XYZ file of C-alpha atoms in Angstrom:
376
model
C 14.489 -107.972 -51.700
C 16.472 -105.884 -54.206
C 16.296 -102.182 -53.440
C 16.100 -101.352 -57.156
C 12.851 -103.309 -57.525
C 11.350 -101.635 -54.458
C 12.244 -98.185 -55.832
C 10.753 -99.101 -59.206
C 7.552 -100.228 -57.528
C 7.325 -96.961 -55.611
C 7.797 -94.911 -58.792
C 5.060 -96.862 -60.576
C 2.765 -96.465 -57.569
C 3.264 -92.686 -57.635
C 2.439 -92.534 -61.347
C -0.708 -94.617 -60.858
C -2.031 -92.554 -57.963
C -1.443 -89.340 -59.941
C -3.372 -90.857 -62.857
C -6.199 -91.873 -60.517
C -6.591 -88.216 -59.555
C -6.116 -86.739 -63.051
C -8.655 -89.163 -64.554
C -11.153 -88.223 -61.809
C -11.530 -91.877 -60.834
C -13.841 -91.276 -57.859
C -16.322 -89.228 -59.917
C -16.290 -91.759 -62.775
C -16.872 -94.603 -60.316
C -19.820 -92.799 -58.752
C -21.289 -92.069 -62.186
C -20.896 -95.738 -63.183
C -22.903 -96.763 -60.110
C -25.554 -94.145 -60.894
C -26.026 -95.400 -64.463
C -26.087 -99.045 -63.362
C -28.865 -98.225 -60.871
C -30.821 -96.412 -63.596
C -30.441 -99.399 -65.941
C -31.884 -101.707 -63.295
C -35.192 -99.800 -63.335
C -38.045 -101.359 -65.388
C -38.746 -98.022 -67.095
C -35.142 -97.554 -68.291
C -35.753 -98.623 -71.897
C -38.944 -96.567 -72.206
C -36.976 -93.732 -73.832
C -34.686 -95.456 -76.398
C -32.710 -92.320 -77.241
C -31.957 -91.473 -73.611
C -31.206 -95.073 -72.653
C -28.829 -95.517 -75.588
C -26.980 -92.339 -74.616
C -26.511 -93.673 -71.076
C -25.312 -97.048 -72.379
C -22.736 -95.237 -74.530
C -21.665 -93.143 -71.543
C -21.250 -96.285 -69.453
C -18.989 -97.803 -72.119
C -16.843 -94.646 -72.074
C -16.605 -94.745 -68.279
C -15.630 -98.407 -68.227
C -12.968 -97.839 -70.883
C -11.085 -95.973 -68.135
C -12.424 -97.661 -64.978
C -11.721 -101.251 -66.045
C -7.959 -100.787 -66.642
C -7.719 -98.500 -63.596
C -9.372 -101.106 -61.346
C -7.075 -103.764 -62.755
C -4.005 -101.568 -62.175
C -5.022 -100.813 -58.584
C -5.470 -104.532 -57.932
C -2.080 -105.277 -59.504
C -0.581 -102.588 -57.262
C -2.018 -104.317 -54.163
C -0.486 -107.598 -55.357
C 2.898 -105.938 -55.908
C 2.878 -104.371 -52.447
C 1.996 -107.745 -50.910
C 4.839 -109.374 -52.850
C 7.310 -106.792 -51.565
C 6.183 -107.413 -47.987
C 6.185 -111.222 -48.222
C 9.247 -111.348 -50.455
C 11.465 -110.274 -47.575
C 11.050 -113.786 -46.171
C 10.219 -115.797 -49.297
C 12.708 -115.927 -52.229
C 10.054 -117.674 -54.348
C 7.633 -114.740 -54.010
C 10.440 -112.210 -54.512
C 11.291 -113.946 -57.812
C 7.784 -113.201 -59.119
C 8.081 -109.453 -58.496
C 9.842 -108.404 -61.770
C 7.076 -109.957 -63.897
C 4.354 -108.395 -61.729
C 6.024 -104.994 -62.021
C 6.164 -105.380 -65.789
C 2.417 -106.093 -65.956
C 1.626 -103.132 -63.722
C 3.888 -100.782 -65.656
C 2.186 -101.744 -68.931
C -1.235 -100.951 -67.440
C 0.023 -97.588 -66.156
C 1.478 -96.774 -69.594
C -1.918 -97.485 -71.196
C -3.695 -95.320 -68.610
C -1.284 -92.461 -69.278
C -2.296 -92.571 -72.944
C -5.987 -92.513 -71.962
C -5.302 -89.449 -69.810
C -4.183 -87.630 -72.979
C -7.622 -88.103 -74.573
C -8.953 -84.831 -73.202
C -9.796 -82.873 -76.357
C -13.270 -81.357 -76.864
C -14.356 -84.175 -79.208
C -12.043 -87.014 -78.128
C -14.896 -89.027 -76.600
C -16.853 -88.973 -79.888
C -17.201 -91.671 -82.499
C -14.995 -91.215 -85.569
C -15.863 -90.752 -89.224
C -12.921 -91.857 -91.375
C -12.700 -90.931 -95.061
C -10.068 -92.383 -97.401
C -9.330 -91.048 -100.879
C -6.892 -92.392 -103.473
C -4.369 -89.775 -104.623
C -1.299 -89.957 -106.912
C -0.067 -93.345 -108.074
C -2.551 -94.642 -110.624
C -4.058 -98.069 -110.031
C -1.653 -98.669 -107.147
C -3.075 -95.644 -105.322
C -6.603 -97.047 -105.582
C -5.405 -100.422 -104.302
C -3.519 -98.640 -101.501
C -6.649 -96.734 -100.459
C -8.514 -100.042 -100.088
C -5.623 -101.510 -98.064
C -5.876 -98.558 -95.648
C -9.650 -99.031 -95.415
C -9.105 -102.664 -94.431
C -6.392 -101.622 -91.936
C -8.704 -99.274 -90.040
C -11.587 -101.759 -90.061
C -9.289 -104.448 -88.668
C -8.044 -102.121 -85.913
C -11.592 -101.143 -84.985
C -12.933 -104.690 -84.845
C -9.914 -105.940 -82.868
C -10.615 -103.239 -80.252
C -14.332 -103.904 -79.944
C -15.565 -100.932 -81.969
C -18.568 -101.011 -84.287
C -17.902 -100.204 -87.947
C -20.454 -98.920 -90.464
C -19.692 -98.368 -94.157
C -21.226 -95.012 -95.101
C -19.936 -94.574 -98.631
C -17.716 -96.486 -101.045
C -16.802 -95.764 -104.664
C -14.975 -98.666 -106.305
C -12.348 -98.121 -108.985
C -12.924 -99.724 -112.396
C -9.597 -101.614 -112.295
C -8.768 -102.284 -108.654
C -9.305 -100.888 -105.176
C -11.413 -97.825 -104.429
C -11.609 -94.203 -105.434
C -12.885 -93.309 -101.970
C -14.669 -94.690 -98.931
C -16.089 -93.401 -95.665
C -16.704 -95.441 -92.533
C -18.020 -94.657 -89.068
C -16.073 -96.219 -86.192
C -18.170 -96.123 -83.035
C -17.025 -96.746 -79.496
C -15.282 -95.094 -76.525
C -12.697 -92.486 -77.550
C -12.688 -93.579 -81.206
C -12.023 -90.039 -82.470
C -9.494 -89.365 -79.721
C -7.402 -92.331 -80.806
C -7.776 -91.840 -84.571
C -7.612 -88.060 -84.975
C -3.868 -88.162 -85.615
C -4.402 -90.339 -88.705
C -5.521 -87.336 -90.761
C -3.020 -86.680 -93.543
C -1.276 -88.288 -96.504
C -0.157 -91.911 -96.237
C 2.591 -93.011 -98.664
C 3.240 -96.574 -99.873
C 6.448 -97.747 -101.555
C 6.393 -101.268 -103.003
C 6.932 -103.431 -106.083
C 3.745 -102.817 -108.031
C 1.545 -105.892 -108.590
C 0.011 -103.968 -111.495
C 3.304 -103.403 -113.323
C 4.388 -106.236 -115.643
C 8.025 -105.117 -115.356
C 7.991 -105.403 -111.575
C 9.030 -101.801 -110.983
C 8.898 -100.030 -107.658
C 5.887 -97.753 -107.315
C 5.105 -94.925 -104.891
C 1.429 -94.387 -104.137
C -0.472 -91.902 -102.009
C -3.811 -91.913 -100.226
C -5.417 -89.234 -98.076
C -7.083 -90.021 -94.759
C -9.444 -87.597 -93.044
C -10.809 -88.254 -89.536
C -13.661 -86.218 -88.059
C -15.690 -86.523 -84.831
C -19.270 -87.756 -85.120
C -20.783 -84.948 -83.068
C -24.236 -84.976 -81.540
C -27.031 -83.111 -83.285
C -27.387 -80.681 -80.373
C -23.757 -79.550 -80.718
C -23.540 -75.869 -81.640
C -22.543 -76.174 -85.301
C -24.732 -74.017 -87.514
C -25.558 -75.334 -90.983
C -27.850 -73.033 -92.941
C -29.970 -74.556 -95.693
C -28.884 -71.816 -98.114
C -25.258 -72.835 -97.561
C -25.691 -76.378 -98.829
C -26.179 -77.828 -102.276
C -27.715 -81.286 -102.524
C -27.511 -83.852 -105.342
C -29.045 -87.306 -105.563
C -27.670 -90.167 -107.633
C -27.849 -93.903 -107.980
C -25.807 -95.861 -105.483
C -22.842 -97.735 -106.919
C -21.473 -101.110 -105.963
C -23.265 -103.746 -103.876
C -26.280 -102.584 -101.994
C -29.251 -104.625 -103.062
C -31.673 -104.389 -105.954
C -33.577 -101.420 -104.545
C -30.481 -99.310 -103.932
C -29.107 -99.776 -107.424
C -32.359 -98.963 -109.227
C -33.320 -95.725 -107.481
C -31.576 -92.388 -106.906
C -31.251 -92.967 -103.177
C -27.631 -91.822 -102.705
C -27.095 -88.244 -101.514
C -24.193 -85.846 -102.038
C -24.082 -82.580 -100.066
C -21.733 -79.664 -100.773
C -21.166 -77.043 -98.099
C -20.672 -73.917 -100.208
C -18.793 -71.693 -97.695
C -16.087 -74.303 -97.011
C -16.201 -76.420 -100.167
C -16.626 -79.578 -98.066
C -18.329 -82.410 -99.986
C -19.868 -85.468 -98.307
C -21.826 -88.378 -99.741
C -23.736 -91.326 -98.352
C -25.218 -94.312 -100.163
C -25.230 -96.984 -97.458
C -28.892 -96.622 -96.453
C -31.895 -97.842 -98.437
C -33.800 -94.563 -98.525
C -32.857 -91.098 -99.718
C -34.093 -89.644 -96.425
C -31.784 -91.893 -94.380
C -28.832 -91.156 -96.649
C -29.438 -87.420 -96.340
C -29.577 -87.649 -92.545
C -26.279 -89.533 -92.483
C -24.688 -87.139 -95.000
C -25.668 -84.195 -92.781
C -24.096 -85.993 -89.803
C -20.907 -86.448 -91.857
C -20.935 -82.750 -92.749
C -21.346 -81.747 -89.100
C -18.396 -83.983 -88.262
C -16.133 -82.329 -90.829
C -17.199 -78.849 -89.723
C -16.488 -79.780 -86.102
C -12.984 -80.895 -87.054
C -12.510 -77.689 -89.067
C -13.381 -75.642 -85.969
C -10.952 -77.713 -83.907
C -8.172 -77.068 -86.451
C -8.912 -73.338 -86.384
C -8.595 -73.254 -82.602
C -5.295 -75.129 -82.768
C -3.990 -72.811 -85.501
C -4.929 -69.730 -83.481
C -3.203 -71.144 -80.406
C -0.137 -72.053 -82.474
C 0.045 -68.529 -83.910
C -0.243 -67.078 -80.425
C 2.767 -69.091 -79.299
C 4.662 -68.637 -82.585
C 4.460 -72.331 -83.458
C 3.136 -73.615 -86.756
C 0.806 -76.626 -86.573
C 2.483 -79.748 -87.965
C -0.533 -81.870 -88.839
C -3.309 -81.597 -91.370
C -5.172 -83.205 -94.238
C -2.561 -82.105 -96.799
C 0.579 -83.138 -94.950
C 2.405 -86.442 -95.393
C 2.359 -88.136 -92.026
C 3.521 -91.709 -92.572
C 5.461 -93.835 -95.055
C 4.913 -97.556 -95.532
C 7.823 -99.366 -97.196
C 7.374 -102.897 -98.512
C 10.484 -102.753 -100.707
C 13.474 -102.924 -100.463
C 12.802 -103.533 -96.737
C 9.676 -103.662 -94.612
C 9.393 -100.526 -92.535
C 6.576 -98.185 -91.523
C 7.672 -94.849 -90.095
C 5.661 -91.910 -88.812
C 7.165 -88.621 -89.996
C 6.008 -86.713 -86.898
C 6.799 -89.008 -84.018
C 9.558 -91.145 -85.518
C 7.717 -94.259 -84.320
C 8.601 -97.264 -86.509
C 7.267 -100.771 -87.072
C 8.980 -103.425 -89.194
C 6.135 -105.881 -89.891
C 4.243 -104.532 -92.895
C 1.585 -107.238 -92.816
C 0.913 -106.845 -89.092
C 0.248 -103.126 -89.595
C -2.019 -103.831 -92.572
C -3.878 -106.314 -90.350
C -4.718 -103.455 -87.992
C -1.858 -103.419 -85.480
C -1.536 -99.629 -85.449
C -2.004 -98.906 -81.738
C 1.689 -98.096 -81.356
C 1.346 -95.312 -83.934
C -1.813 -93.972 -82.276
C -0.267 -93.910 -78.798
C 2.973 -92.366 -80.084
C 1.010 -89.562 -81.761
C -0.899 -88.748 -78.555
C 2.334 -88.570 -76.551
C 4.025 -86.505 -79.265
C 1.076 -84.104 -79.492
C 1.003 -83.652 -75.706
C 4.743 -82.886 -75.701
C 4.317 -80.429 -78.588
C 1.492 -78.629 -76.789
C 3.456 -78.490 -73.546
C 6.491 -77.034 -75.352
C 4.267 -74.536 -77.121
C 2.739 -73.272 -73.894
C 6.184 -72.909 -72.343
C 7.233 -70.620 -75.217
C 6.962 -66.837 -74.769
C 3.576 -65.537 -75.807
C 3.721 -63.523 -79.033
C 3.064 -59.852 -78.343
C 0.666 -57.891 -80.513
C-alpha cells in the first residue's frame, strides 16, 4: 500500500470529521428522527401549515444528512480497503478511485458548511431585468431566466413564475421567479449583480458583435413572522391588467398588482395568480424578501466599514461576463472562476460559479475579520 494514498486518506478523514462536528450532524440526525416520528402520527396532517413547515425542515435536514451519511459510508469503505489492500493488490488498486469519490463528497459538504447566513436556508426570489443593449438585452434577460430555471429543476427545486413582462420584439423586459427548496437563497445570493453578454447579434443584419447587459436580483423568501415592518402608509398600490399568457380571466380583469415601497423606492409586481387578492399577497411576500436582503446588505456594509473593507458585491456591480464570440468563455469577475462551454452554462450548469462564490465570500470575510478593527 502506497504511503501517499494512506496519508491522503487520513487527511480526507480529518476534514470529514471536522465537517461532521461543524454541521452539527448529531443534532440534525436527532431532529430528522423526531420529525419522521411526528409524520407517522395519524393527526400529523391535521394542521396543514404546521405539517408543511416540518416537511420543508426535513428536506433541509436531509440536504446535509444524505451526503454526510454517504461520505461516512465511503470513509468506512476506504478504511477497509486500506486494511485489506496490504494483502490484496486488486483491492489496493481500487483505492485511488474510492478516494476520489470521497474527496468529491467532502468538497460538496464543505460548500454546504458555508451556507450559514441568516437567510441562507430560505427559498429564493430571483428578479431579472433587461438593461443596456437594445433587443439583444431583452433576449439576454430571457436566456438568463431559462438558465436559472434549468439549474433549479436539475437540482430538484420547485419553480414558480411570479411576474413576466414580455418585450414587443424579443425576449423579456423583466421577470420574477420563486425558486423553492433547501438552501435556495444560500446558493443563489451571489448571483445578484449585472451579467454581461458578448456575442454576434442575431438581431443585427450585418452580423456585428453586440454587448448586452441584464440585472439579476436575488432575495430570500422570508416567513411572514420574520421581524420586517411594512407600514401601510409606506406603500403605494396599483392594479393593472396582466400581460402575456395567463388565461381568459387574467387578461380581462385588473388582477395584477404593483406595490411601491416609498421609503426605499423598491417596486414589486405580481400577475401570476388569478385573483387580485392572491397577487397582492404574493407581491407583499416579494417586498418582504427585498427588504430582508436590504437589511442583510446593510449589516454587511457596516461590518465592512468597521474592518475598513468595501463590499464588492451588489445589484449595480458587474459580476460576470459571458463571451460567445470570438471564443466561448464565461468568467466571474469576483472569483476568477471560468467555464468554456457557453451552452452548458445556459442549460443551467452554474453550480461551479455558485460554489466558487461561496468559497470566495468565506475567504473575503475571514480576511476582513483578521484586519485591524477601525478605531473611532
